XYZ file of C-alpha atoms in Angstrom:
703
model
C 0.002 -0.002 -0.002
C 1.274 3.437 -0.878
C 2.583 5.366 2.124
C 0.825 8.629 3.025
C 2.621 11.973 2.705
C 4.999 12.629 5.574
C 3.403 15.909 6.540
C 0.732 17.587 4.488
C 0.906 21.073 5.957
C 1.945 23.916 3.614
C 4.818 24.723 5.984
C 6.469 21.346 5.596
C 5.816 21.219 1.876
C 8.203 24.171 1.761
C 10.987 22.060 3.218
C 11.751 19.651 0.418
C 14.038 19.699 -2.545
C 12.345 16.744 -4.207
C 10.722 17.739 -7.428
C 8.867 16.045 -10.232
C 9.147 16.658 -13.925
C 6.466 19.363 -13.879
C 8.410 21.744 -11.681
C 7.786 25.475 -11.607
C 9.826 28.174 -9.996
C 9.153 30.511 -7.110
C 11.228 32.311 -4.525
C 11.867 30.458 -1.305
C 11.378 33.563 0.766
C 14.967 33.895 1.905
C 16.560 35.260 -1.258
C 16.172 37.664 -4.139
C 16.292 35.135 -6.934
C 14.214 32.238 -8.038
C 14.227 28.676 -6.834
C 12.106 25.583 -7.160
C 8.473 25.199 -6.333
C 7.816 23.003 -3.324
C 6.469 19.493 -3.741
C 4.925 17.192 -1.118
C 7.454 15.065 0.751
C 6.725 11.358 0.840
C 7.996 8.839 3.317
C 10.273 7.415 0.633
C 11.985 10.742 0.078
C 14.882 12.277 1.908
C 15.775 15.904 2.453
C 19.164 17.033 1.231
C 20.448 18.883 4.242
C 21.829 15.563 4.647
C 23.569 15.896 1.555
C 24.820 14.321 4.667
C 23.326 11.179 3.541
C 23.712 11.517 -0.134
C 24.295 9.043 -2.839
C 22.708 6.783 -5.315
C 22.073 3.088 -4.703
C 25.472 1.714 -5.893
C 28.016 1.402 -8.698
C 25.797 -1.018 -10.645
C 23.119 1.655 -10.733
C 25.593 4.073 -12.299
C 26.481 1.513 -14.972
C 22.790 1.071 -15.754
C 22.464 4.826 -16.170
C 24.823 4.724 -19.117
C 22.278 2.853 -21.223
C 20.215 6.016 -21.586
C 21.007 8.179 -24.618
C 22.555 11.542 -23.892
C 19.954 13.811 -25.389
C 17.273 16.171 -24.158
C 14.661 18.376 -25.845
C 16.201 21.504 -24.416
C 19.843 20.536 -24.749
C 20.845 23.756 -26.484
C 19.658 25.659 -23.417
C 21.553 23.577 -20.877
C 23.742 25.722 -18.657
C 27.521 25.511 -19.303
C 28.038 24.153 -15.781
C 25.843 21.165 -16.652
C 27.459 20.686 -20.057
C 30.869 20.633 -18.365
C 29.982 17.346 -16.663
C 31.629 14.237 -18.149
C 29.391 11.913 -20.144
C 28.911 9.549 -17.212
C 27.745 12.353 -14.957
C 25.323 13.599 -17.559
C 24.176 10.030 -18.075
C 23.340 9.856 -14.391
C 21.314 13.017 -14.826
C 19.328 11.446 -17.637
C 18.621 8.466 -15.388
C 17.341 10.784 -12.682
C 15.197 12.522 -15.287
C 13.565 9.243 -16.335
C 13.041 7.993 -12.794
C 11.437 10.967 -11.088
C 7.930 9.564 -11.356
C 8.627 6.368 -9.401
C 8.108 6.302 -5.625
C 11.393 4.460 -5.151
C 13.339 6.895 -7.262
C 14.473 4.079 -9.549
C 14.033 3.556 -13.266
C 11.162 1.483 -14.555
C 13.454 -0.038 -17.162
C 16.320 -0.929 -14.877
C 16.018 -4.398 -13.302
C 19.199 -3.959 -11.349
C 17.849 -0.854 -9.684
C 14.818 -2.775 -8.503
C 17.111 -5.480 -7.188
C 19.140 -2.872 -5.344
C 16.007 -1.539 -3.741
C 15.150 -5.050 -2.562
C 18.584 -5.598 -1.073
C 18.901 -2.189 0.570
C 15.718 -1.335 2.500
C 14.506 2.141 1.660
C 12.605 4.267 4.083
C 9.533 3.487 2.012
C 9.917 -0.246 2.570
C 10.571 0.315 6.273
C 7.407 2.359 6.692
C 5.225 -0.039 4.711
C 6.682 -3.259 6.107
C 4.253 -5.350 8.203
C 4.756 -4.756 11.915
C 5.584 -8.429 12.586
C 8.288 -8.482 9.911
C 9.867 -5.252 11.076
C 9.853 -6.445 14.682
C 11.506 -9.703 13.654
C 14.275 -7.970 11.711
C 15.043 -5.158 14.164
C 13.725 -6.538 17.437
C 16.862 -6.183 19.557
C 19.327 -3.464 20.408
C 22.809 -4.715 19.704
C 26.348 -3.453 20.149
C 29.621 -4.574 18.506
C 30.833 -7.993 19.592
C 34.310 -6.731 20.471
C 34.705 -4.518 23.520
C 36.157 -1.028 22.955
C 39.737 -0.213 23.896
C 39.872 0.600 27.616
C 42.743 3.047 27.029
C 40.569 5.076 24.663
C 37.717 5.020 27.170
C 40.037 6.208 29.939
C 41.266 9.080 27.752
C 37.678 10.162 27.100
C 36.670 10.267 30.754
C 37.062 14.022 31.291
C 35.490 14.027 34.740
C 33.198 16.904 33.846
C 30.350 15.637 36.046
C 29.953 13.109 38.827
C 30.616 9.537 37.581
C 27.593 7.429 36.728
C 26.551 5.271 39.671
C 26.389 1.496 39.439
C 22.702 1.706 40.421
C 21.910 3.795 37.345
C 24.011 1.556 35.119
C 22.137 -1.513 36.341
C 18.802 0.165 35.582
C 19.902 0.733 31.992
C 21.261 -2.802 31.760
C 17.998 -4.298 33.043
C 15.987 -2.281 30.550
C 18.248 -3.467 27.719
C 17.765 -7.086 28.801
C 14.001 -6.592 28.845
C 14.138 -5.557 25.182
C 16.147 -8.599 24.032
C 14.568 -11.719 22.574
C 15.830 -15.216 23.337
C 17.365 -15.652 19.885
C 19.604 -12.576 20.141
C 22.785 -12.787 22.156
C 25.179 -9.857 22.305
C 27.315 -8.080 24.895
C 26.256 -4.875 26.613
C 28.393 -1.793 27.103
C 30.446 -1.433 30.273
C 29.914 1.092 33.062
C 33.229 2.759 32.205
C 32.110 3.153 28.580
C 28.744 4.634 29.572
C 30.401 7.078 31.954
C 32.961 8.179 29.345
C 30.196 8.902 26.825
C 28.391 11.128 29.344
C 31.649 12.964 30.064
C 32.169 13.435 26.315
C 28.751 15.053 26.099
C 29.685 17.711 28.642
C 33.159 18.145 27.158
C 32.049 18.769 23.568
C 28.293 18.972 22.999
C 27.160 20.963 26.026
C 29.322 23.888 24.899
C 27.140 24.751 21.936
C 23.724 24.474 23.579
C 23.729 24.095 27.358
C 20.450 23.120 29.000
C 21.441 20.482 31.588
C 23.029 21.794 34.775
C 25.976 19.709 36.099
C 24.341 19.609 39.529
C 21.711 17.299 38.036
C 24.218 14.499 38.538
C 24.912 15.253 42.193
C 21.763 13.343 43.137
C 21.529 9.578 43.285
C 18.051 9.655 41.795
C 19.171 11.142 38.460
C 17.119 9.529 35.706
C 18.716 6.565 33.954
C 16.824 7.533 30.781
C 18.483 10.971 30.809
C 21.884 9.319 31.327
C 21.183 7.072 28.346
C 20.173 10.103 26.254
C 23.354 11.978 27.182
C 25.532 8.958 26.366
C 23.824 8.493 22.989
C 24.824 12.022 21.955
C 28.214 12.003 23.687
C 29.148 8.867 21.740
C 29.030 10.977 18.546
C 32.342 12.492 19.706
C 34.098 9.255 20.683
C 37.287 7.837 19.206
C 36.452 4.231 20.068
C 36.575 1.827 17.160
C 33.205 1.412 15.407
C 31.767 4.299 17.392
C 29.015 4.652 14.786
C 27.547 1.285 15.791
C 27.618 2.225 19.468
C 25.740 5.396 18.556
C 23.097 3.374 16.706
C 22.743 0.963 19.618
C 22.386 3.697 22.231
C 19.950 5.653 20.082
C 17.865 2.546 19.456
C 17.703 1.772 23.169
C 16.783 5.374 23.969
C 13.967 5.343 21.420
C 12.479 2.286 23.144
C 12.685 4.000 26.545
C 10.816 7.124 25.408
C 7.051 7.455 24.835
C 5.939 6.947 21.257
C 3.189 9.562 21.505
C 1.553 11.913 23.976
C -0.935 9.275 25.159
C 1.712 6.869 26.435
C 2.379 7.118 30.155
C 5.917 7.418 31.466
C 7.518 7.823 34.882
C 9.774 10.740 33.890
C 9.004 14.214 35.174
C 8.199 16.880 32.606
C 11.593 18.611 32.463
C 13.543 15.330 32.231
C 11.269 14.073 29.468
C 11.737 17.334 27.546
C 15.527 17.040 27.893
C 15.496 13.438 26.657
C 13.257 14.253 23.704
C 15.465 17.171 22.697
C 18.604 15.017 22.832
C 16.897 12.298 20.812
C 15.630 14.734 18.183
C 19.034 16.414 17.890
C 20.619 13.031 17.205
C 17.966 12.202 14.603
C 18.268 15.541 12.833
C 22.042 15.249 12.360
C 22.341 11.463 12.081
C 22.822 11.295 8.317
C 20.487 8.289 8.008
C 17.502 8.703 5.751
C 15.047 6.834 7.965
C 16.146 8.671 11.107
C 15.819 12.099 9.520
C 12.302 11.178 8.461
C 11.565 9.971 11.996
C 12.723 13.317 13.375
C 10.007 15.040 11.361
C 7.346 12.956 13.080
C 8.756 13.676 16.536
C 8.974 17.441 16.102
C 5.353 17.943 17.057
C 5.818 16.130 20.377
C 8.927 18.198 21.082
C 7.320 21.587 20.385
C 4.216 20.620 22.356
C 6.446 19.745 25.295
C 8.224 23.109 25.002
C 4.939 25.002 25.111
C 3.830 22.998 28.146
C 7.072 23.671 30.043
C 6.896 27.346 29.112
C 3.374 27.611 30.519
C 4.497 26.034 33.792
C 7.414 28.447 34.112
C 5.150 31.422 33.463
C 2.851 30.256 36.262
C 5.633 29.541 38.774
C 5.377 31.179 42.183
C 8.288 33.438 43.289
C 10.581 32.011 45.954
C 9.774 32.980 49.553
C 12.181 35.548 50.916
C 13.077 33.434 53.964
C 13.914 30.301 51.972
C 17.167 28.542 52.836
C 19.969 29.779 50.463
C 20.757 26.286 49.217
C 17.097 25.600 48.475
C 16.859 28.953 46.713
C 19.750 27.867 44.496
C 18.142 24.481 43.805
C 14.900 26.216 42.878
C 16.747 28.666 40.663
C 18.598 25.831 38.847
C 15.304 24.091 38.146
C 13.603 27.231 36.807
C 16.600 28.188 34.676
C 16.801 24.626 33.332
C 13.150 24.870 32.315
C 13.712 28.175 30.546
C 16.739 26.809 28.759
C 15.039 23.646 27.550
C 12.259 25.749 26.022
C 14.677 28.030 24.188
C 16.954 25.141 23.142
C 14.003 23.344 21.579
C 13.392 26.572 19.692
C 17.032 26.585 18.537
C 16.600 23.092 17.088
C 13.389 24.242 15.401
C 15.365 27.096 13.838
C 17.958 24.575 12.643
C 15.186 22.689 10.874
C 14.223 25.863 9.050
C 17.808 26.886 8.232
C 19.219 23.514 7.167
C 16.029 21.759 6.005
C 13.882 24.714 4.972
C 11.124 23.331 7.229
C 9.386 26.224 9.047
C 8.635 25.935 12.734
C 5.201 26.025 14.321
C 6.651 28.033 17.230
C 6.189 31.811 17.123
C 7.132 34.743 19.335
C 3.858 34.323 21.205
C 5.236 31.064 22.615
C 8.126 32.838 24.337
C 6.788 34.953 27.169
C 9.284 33.611 29.688
C 12.630 35.202 30.541
C 15.588 34.677 28.233
C 18.432 32.455 29.557
C 20.841 33.941 32.085
C 24.507 34.734 31.433
C 27.174 32.057 31.139
C 28.900 32.681 34.469
C 25.732 32.367 36.505
C 24.601 29.214 34.696
C 27.887 27.356 35.173
C 28.313 28.347 38.838
C 28.093 25.886 41.683
C 26.280 26.886 44.879
C 29.175 28.885 46.352
C 29.946 30.825 43.159
C 26.243 31.356 42.522
C 25.918 33.170 45.843
C 28.724 35.532 44.800
C 27.269 36.266 41.361
C 23.526 36.303 41.896
C 21.819 39.717 42.036
C 19.674 40.663 44.997
C 16.483 39.763 43.135
C 16.959 36.326 41.632
C 13.576 36.083 39.996
C 13.538 35.817 36.224
C 11.330 38.882 35.899
C 14.525 40.956 35.789
C 15.269 39.548 32.330
C 12.923 40.241 29.430
C 11.307 37.511 27.394
C 12.039 36.963 23.711
C 8.697 38.456 22.751
C 9.339 41.550 24.888
C 12.774 41.970 23.337
C 11.363 42.034 19.818
C 8.612 44.391 20.889
C 11.159 46.777 22.396
C 14.382 46.933 20.313
C 15.967 49.274 22.884
C 16.550 46.211 25.075
C 18.798 44.614 22.476
C 22.082 46.314 23.361
C 21.691 45.505 27.051
C 20.978 41.855 26.335
C 23.842 41.449 23.850
C 26.251 42.877 26.425
C 25.124 40.381 29.061
C 27.454 37.554 27.904
C 24.722 34.956 27.564
C 25.682 32.838 24.561
C 22.339 31.035 24.479
C 20.335 34.250 24.752
C 22.362 35.856 21.952
C 21.949 32.759 19.800
C 18.174 32.753 20.277
C 17.935 36.443 19.343
C 20.131 35.958 16.258
C 18.128 32.991 15.008
C 14.845 34.775 15.681
C 15.889 37.693 13.486
C 16.608 35.209 10.710
C 13.435 33.134 10.962
C 11.170 36.171 11.423
C 12.699 37.728 8.316
C 11.910 34.507 6.465
C 8.337 34.581 7.746
C 7.867 38.121 6.471
C 9.263 37.287 3.049
C 7.102 34.181 2.805
C 4.038 36.237 3.649
C 4.700 38.456 0.602
C 4.661 35.515 -1.831
C 1.377 35.335 -3.754
C -0.357 31.976 -3.538
C -0.868 32.110 -7.299
C 2.889 32.331 -8.029
C 3.010 28.811 -9.452
C 0.291 29.681 -11.986
C 2.215 32.718 -13.176
C 5.502 30.834 -13.472
C 6.565 29.804 -16.961
C 7.084 26.116 -17.625
C 10.468 24.439 -17.710
C 10.341 23.585 -21.406
C 10.372 27.279 -22.334
C 13.556 27.732 -20.276
C 12.302 30.913 -18.597
C 12.469 31.767 -14.919
C 9.771 33.347 -12.840
C 10.617 36.929 -11.893
C 9.302 38.488 -8.715
C 7.265 41.728 -9.013
C 8.911 45.030 -8.132
C 6.900 45.169 -4.911
C 8.929 42.299 -3.434
C 12.210 43.985 -4.336
C 11.078 47.108 -2.484
C 9.979 45.012 0.484
C 13.353 43.238 0.536
C 15.159 46.607 0.619
C 12.953 47.906 3.417
C 13.610 44.727 5.397
C 17.352 45.148 4.917
C 17.133 48.642 6.389
C 15.688 47.108 9.550
C 17.866 43.995 9.784
C 21.285 45.217 8.632
C 22.017 47.388 11.727
C 21.232 44.432 13.986
C 23.471 42.142 11.925
C 26.240 44.728 12.225
C 25.701 44.840 15.990
C 26.047 41.060 16.216
C 29.254 41.106 14.168
C 30.944 43.106 16.945
C 30.311 40.493 19.649
C 33.496 38.798 20.819
C 32.307 35.227 20.075
C 31.650 36.324 16.465
C 34.555 38.701 15.866
C 37.028 36.093 17.158
C 37.951 33.095 14.997
C 36.995 30.361 17.468
C 34.294 28.081 16.009
C 31.580 28.895 18.539
C 28.027 27.936 17.662
C 27.020 31.597 17.712
C 29.723 32.510 15.191
C 28.907 29.571 12.920
C 25.197 30.370 12.852
C 25.902 34.082 12.322
C 27.794 33.339 9.117
C 25.512 30.602 7.791
C 22.337 32.648 8.316
C 23.914 35.599 6.526
C 24.886 33.397 3.569
C 21.366 32.010 3.302
C 19.563 35.334 3.622
C 19.789 35.757 -0.149
C 21.096 32.444 -1.416
C 18.514 29.663 -1.041
C 20.183 26.501 0.156
C 18.048 24.431 -2.210
C 19.599 26.234 -5.194
C 23.085 25.301 -3.975
C 22.002 21.698 -3.479
C 20.384 21.599 -6.931
C 23.568 22.952 -8.495
C 25.398 19.927 -7.082
C 22.853 17.635 -8.734
C 21.050 16.408 -5.631
C 17.772 14.742 -6.663
C 17.291 16.967 -9.716
C 16.983 16.610 -13.469
C 19.163 18.350 -16.047
C 16.441 20.980 -16.444
C 16.354 21.648 -12.728
C 20.119 21.763 -12.367
C 20.293 24.172 -15.309
C 17.600 26.336 -13.734
C 19.560 26.533 -10.487
C 22.780 27.406 -12.328
C 21.029 30.045 -14.437
C 19.277 31.535 -11.428
C 22.456 31.771 -9.362
C 24.422 33.162 -12.312
C 21.893 35.901 -12.968
C 21.617 36.814 -9.311
C 25.385 37.029 -8.785
C 25.862 39.110 -11.927
C 22.984 41.463 -11.175
C 23.784 41.761 -7.457
C 27.603 41.749 -7.219
C 27.738 43.532 -3.858
C 25.635 41.055 -1.831
C 27.212 38.181 -3.781
C 30.698 39.298 -2.730
C 29.525 39.948 0.821
C 28.220 36.381 0.914
C 31.558 35.162 -0.408
C 33.387 36.812 2.489
C 30.923 35.258 4.941
C 31.408 31.833 3.333
C 35.216 31.982 3.193
C 35.351 33.135 6.812
C 33.131 30.257 7.921
C 35.049 27.770 5.767
C 38.331 28.827 7.365
C 36.943 28.716 10.898
C 35.591 25.171 10.512
C 38.446 23.767 8.426
C 40.551 22.639 11.393
C 37.718 21.922 13.830
C 37.663 18.240 14.760
C 34.905 17.900 17.386
C 32.120 20.179 16.221
C 28.405 19.346 16.542
C 26.451 18.026 13.590
C 25.140 21.446 12.619
C 28.752 22.623 12.165
C 29.244 19.979 9.472
C 26.156 21.217 7.631
C 27.296 24.830 8.033
C 30.697 23.838 6.641
C 28.904 22.257 3.701
C 26.878 25.433 3.125
C 30.015 27.574 3.079
C 31.812 25.176 0.740
C 28.914 24.979 -1.688
C 28.554 28.753 -1.873
C 32.268 29.270 -2.589
C 32.138 26.465 -5.171
C 29.048 27.993 -6.796
C 30.627 31.453 -6.845
C 33.664 30.023 -8.620
C 31.740 28.154 -11.321
C 28.780 30.433 -12.056
C 29.512 33.847 -10.617
C 33.252 34.372 -10.356
C 35.096 37.516 -11.389
C 36.022 37.900 -15.053
C 38.709 40.516 -14.576
C 36.806 43.318 -16.317
C 36.289 46.729 -14.819
C 33.433 46.969 -12.386
C 30.633 49.501 -12.481
C 31.662 51.200 -9.257
C 34.273 53.479 -10.777
C 37.841 53.793 -9.507
C 39.487 50.724 -8.039
C 42.516 50.275 -5.833
C 44.715 47.491 -7.199
C 46.318 45.207 -4.658
C 48.127 41.893 -5.178
C 48.017 40.928 -1.511
C 45.130 38.515 -0.956
C 42.507 39.039 1.708
C 42.619 36.475 4.517
C 39.108 36.122 5.979
C 40.361 33.308 8.229
C 42.737 35.801 9.871
C 40.290 38.689 10.017
C 39.899 41.589 7.587
C 39.654 45.242 8.749
C 36.208 46.735 8.212
C 37.391 49.445 5.809
C 39.233 46.895 3.643
C 36.276 44.528 3.767
C 33.812 47.237 2.722
C 36.046 48.390 -0.132
C 36.315 44.841 -1.447
C 32.570 44.241 -1.168
C 31.808 47.470 -3.038
C 34.320 46.557 -5.745
C 36.733 49.448 -5.195
C 39.492 47.153 -3.933
C 40.774 44.587 -6.414
C 42.319 41.864 -4.279
C 42.116 38.073 -4.495
C 40.628 35.984 -1.686
C 42.646 33.318 0.107
C 40.662 30.395 1.515
C 42.177 28.174 4.181
C 42.969 24.732 2.782
C 42.131 25.847 -0.769
C 44.438 28.695 -1.700
C 43.669 31.804 -3.724
C 40.347 31.766 -5.563
C 40.842 32.358 -9.271
C 37.595 31.462 -10.983
C 36.274 28.097 -12.174
C 39.610 26.315 -11.805
C 39.370 26.870 -8.016
C 35.976 25.196 -7.728
C 37.164 21.599 -7.417
C 39.863 22.636 -4.946
C 37.128 23.998 -2.671
C 35.307 20.660 -2.650
C 38.529 18.691 -2.218
C 39.508 20.924 0.684
C 36.114 20.319 2.279
C 36.480 16.568 1.827
C 39.990 16.525 3.277
C 39.050 18.642 6.281
C 35.973 16.573 7.050
C 38.040 13.372 6.786
C 40.166 14.679 9.645
C 37.183 15.510 11.845
C 35.960 12.823 14.221
C 32.526 13.855 15.473
C 29.145 12.703 14.089
C 30.628 9.882 11.955
C 27.499 8.953 9.949
C 26.859 12.531 8.928
C 30.509 13.008 7.952
C 30.502 9.800 5.930
C 27.472 10.927 3.971
C 28.917 14.357 3.265
C 32.268 12.955 2.161
C 30.614 10.373 -0.068
C 28.339 12.945 -1.668
C 31.000 15.571 -2.256
C 33.208 12.878 -3.782
C 30.449 12.231 -6.311
C 30.418 15.892 -7.296
C 34.223 15.979 -7.497
C 34.103 12.959 -9.831
C 31.625 14.737 -12.090
C 28.504 12.878 -11.001
C 25.329 14.176 -9.446
C 25.240 14.078 -5.630
C 23.333 11.032 -4.423
C 22.541 8.899 -1.386
C 25.127 6.600 0.143
C 23.809 3.015 0.271
C 25.148 2.623 3.810
C 23.030 5.550 5.013
C 19.769 4.433 3.474
C 18.584 2.829 6.711
C 20.127 2.692 10.180
C 18.436 -0.677 10.754
C 19.975 -2.049 7.571
C 23.365 -0.697 8.625
C 23.222 -2.600 11.914
C 22.069 -5.808 10.230
C 24.861 -5.661 7.663
C 27.397 -5.338 10.460
C 25.994 -8.397 12.223
C 26.011 -10.461 9.023
C 29.554 -9.361 8.222
C 30.781 -10.421 11.644
C 28.874 -13.689 11.462
C-alpha cells in the first residue's frame, strides 16, 4: 500500500528539494532570486540537508544509467556548468530525469535498480513493512561484539560531572535485557564506557547548547533515561573503534525508553522528558540516516508541544519565599533556569530545521513569554559561586522575554552585552526566521500559476513590490546584523556555535540552500540543475555587492571550521553550506577581470585572509568593488575562478576526513562531495539508506 505523505501542511511542503518533472519556480522567501516550487514530501523521500546522507544506490546503478542516450529536448539551453559534466555524470542526470515519477526513485526499465532496492531497504519499505516483519528484523538493540579499547575510554573520561553510579548503570542494563529476545545474544556496554560517553557530552556537545546543569548529577536519583540520552549524543564524539555502531545501539535503546506519543504514560518528570526528547531529536536531525531524519520530522510535534507546556508552567511559577534557605533557593533557581533553557533550546533546534532543512517551525514569538536564559557565568556556577554572582532579586522577571525583546528593540544592546551565549543565539536565530516569515508572507499563492514552464527555459521573476519590500527589510535587519558582528564570540575566529550560525544565516539570507543543493545535482533533473545554475548566475551578476559579501561570509566560515575536529552536527552542515557557496561562486559567478561599475578601483596583489580577520574598511572596499584583491581560503588557496571550484570541494572533503565527530553525517557528506568531484550528481550513500539495515549488515559481516 502506498505510504501517506509525511506531513501535508503547507509549511512542511516548503521544506523539500524533491521535485517532479512538472516543476515550476518561485522564490523560497529567503533570497532575491528564483528557486524551485515546493512538492509534497513522501515517506520514501529524503531531504538534502543531509547531503549528509547523499548518494545513489550503488556502482551497478551508475552503470545502468549509461544505457540512456545523452539527449534532451532543451539541450541547447543547458547551462555551461551542466554541459561541463563528463558523459557519465550527464548520463546519471538522464537516469534521474527518467526515474522521477517512481516512488522508489528508480528507473522502470532498470532491473538492477529494482534489485538494489530489494537488497537495501529504503525508508519506504521500512514504513510499509508489516509490523511483525519489522519487529523480527530489528527486534533487539545490539552493540559490537568486540569490547572497545579501555585506554581510549580512559582518555575520554574528562570528569566533567559526577561519575555514573552502578545503580543507574544496572537500571539501563536491566531495561536493555527486557528488550532482548531469546534468539539474540550480544554483549552490553560497560559502566566505564557509559560514563565516558556522558563525560564526552559535557566536554564537547554541552558547549554549543547548554540546558542540563551539572548539579543534576549530584543526586543519586538522576534519571537513567536521561543518562542514556546523554551517552547516545556524547558517543558521537568518541574515538572508540566502530563508534558509529555504538551510537546506533544507544539511540535505538533510547527510542524504546521514550514514549511513542503523547498518550503513552511514562515515569519521567516533565523537564527530564523534555531534555530526553530534545537530545533524541538532535541526534535524529544530524544522524545522516534517511530513515532517522524522516523519523525526526514525526517527533517534532511532540517536542514543540512539550516546550509550550514547560513554558506555561514556568510562566505560572510562584516566586521564591524571601526566607527560603539559600541552598534551596539555588536548587529552585537551577530548576527554573533549566526549564527556561530547555524551552529556548528546543526553539534553537526548530530554527535549525528551518535553516538547514527549509522546514518552518510552528513556534512563534507568542510562545516565548518567559525570561531569556541567564549569562554564562551564573549558569555554570556551583552553589558557592552562585551566591557571589547572583543579584539581589533572583527572579527571572529581571530579564525580558524573547517576545518583549522584539517588541522593544531598545533592550537589544543591554541583552547582547550580558554575555549569555544562548540568549544571543536565540535572538540571532529569531531575526533570521522572522525575516523569512515576512518574506514568505509576501509571496502570492498564485505564483506557481504565473510561473513559466520548464520547457520554455524561462524563470519566474518576482514583481517590483517584493524587491522594495526586501530593501525595506534590509534597512531594519542590517544594523542588527552589524551589531552582532561586533560580539566577541563572532569577531574572534573560534568556532563557537554563535559565530557559525551568524555566518551561515547571513549566507542564506539571499542564497537559497536548495539552489546550492540543486547545483550539485542532488535529486534533480538536467532541467532543474540548469535552472539553479542560471538563477544563481543571474543573481550574482545582477547583485555583485551582496554576492561578494556572501563570499566573504562563506570563506570566513570555511576557514573557521576547516581545522575543527569535534564540532556538533550542525557545524558539518554549516561547513557544507560555506563550501557549496564558494564552489558555486567560482563556477557560475566568479570575477572575469573586467572593470566593475563602481568606478575607480585600488589594485592590490596581496590577498585578503578572511580566516585571519579583515579590517572593516578593507572589507567594505572589497565588497563594493573598489578594492581589487584576491581571496585566500584556508585549505584551498587563492580563488581564481572556475579552476578553483574543485579545490574547494577537495579541501572540504579533506578537512571533514580529519574531523571525528558525528561519523555517519561526515561519511554521507564525504561520499556525496566525492560524487560531485568525480563529475557525478550528488546522491545517497547506500550505507546511510537505513540505520536498521546498517546494523544488520554489520551483524552479518561479523557472522
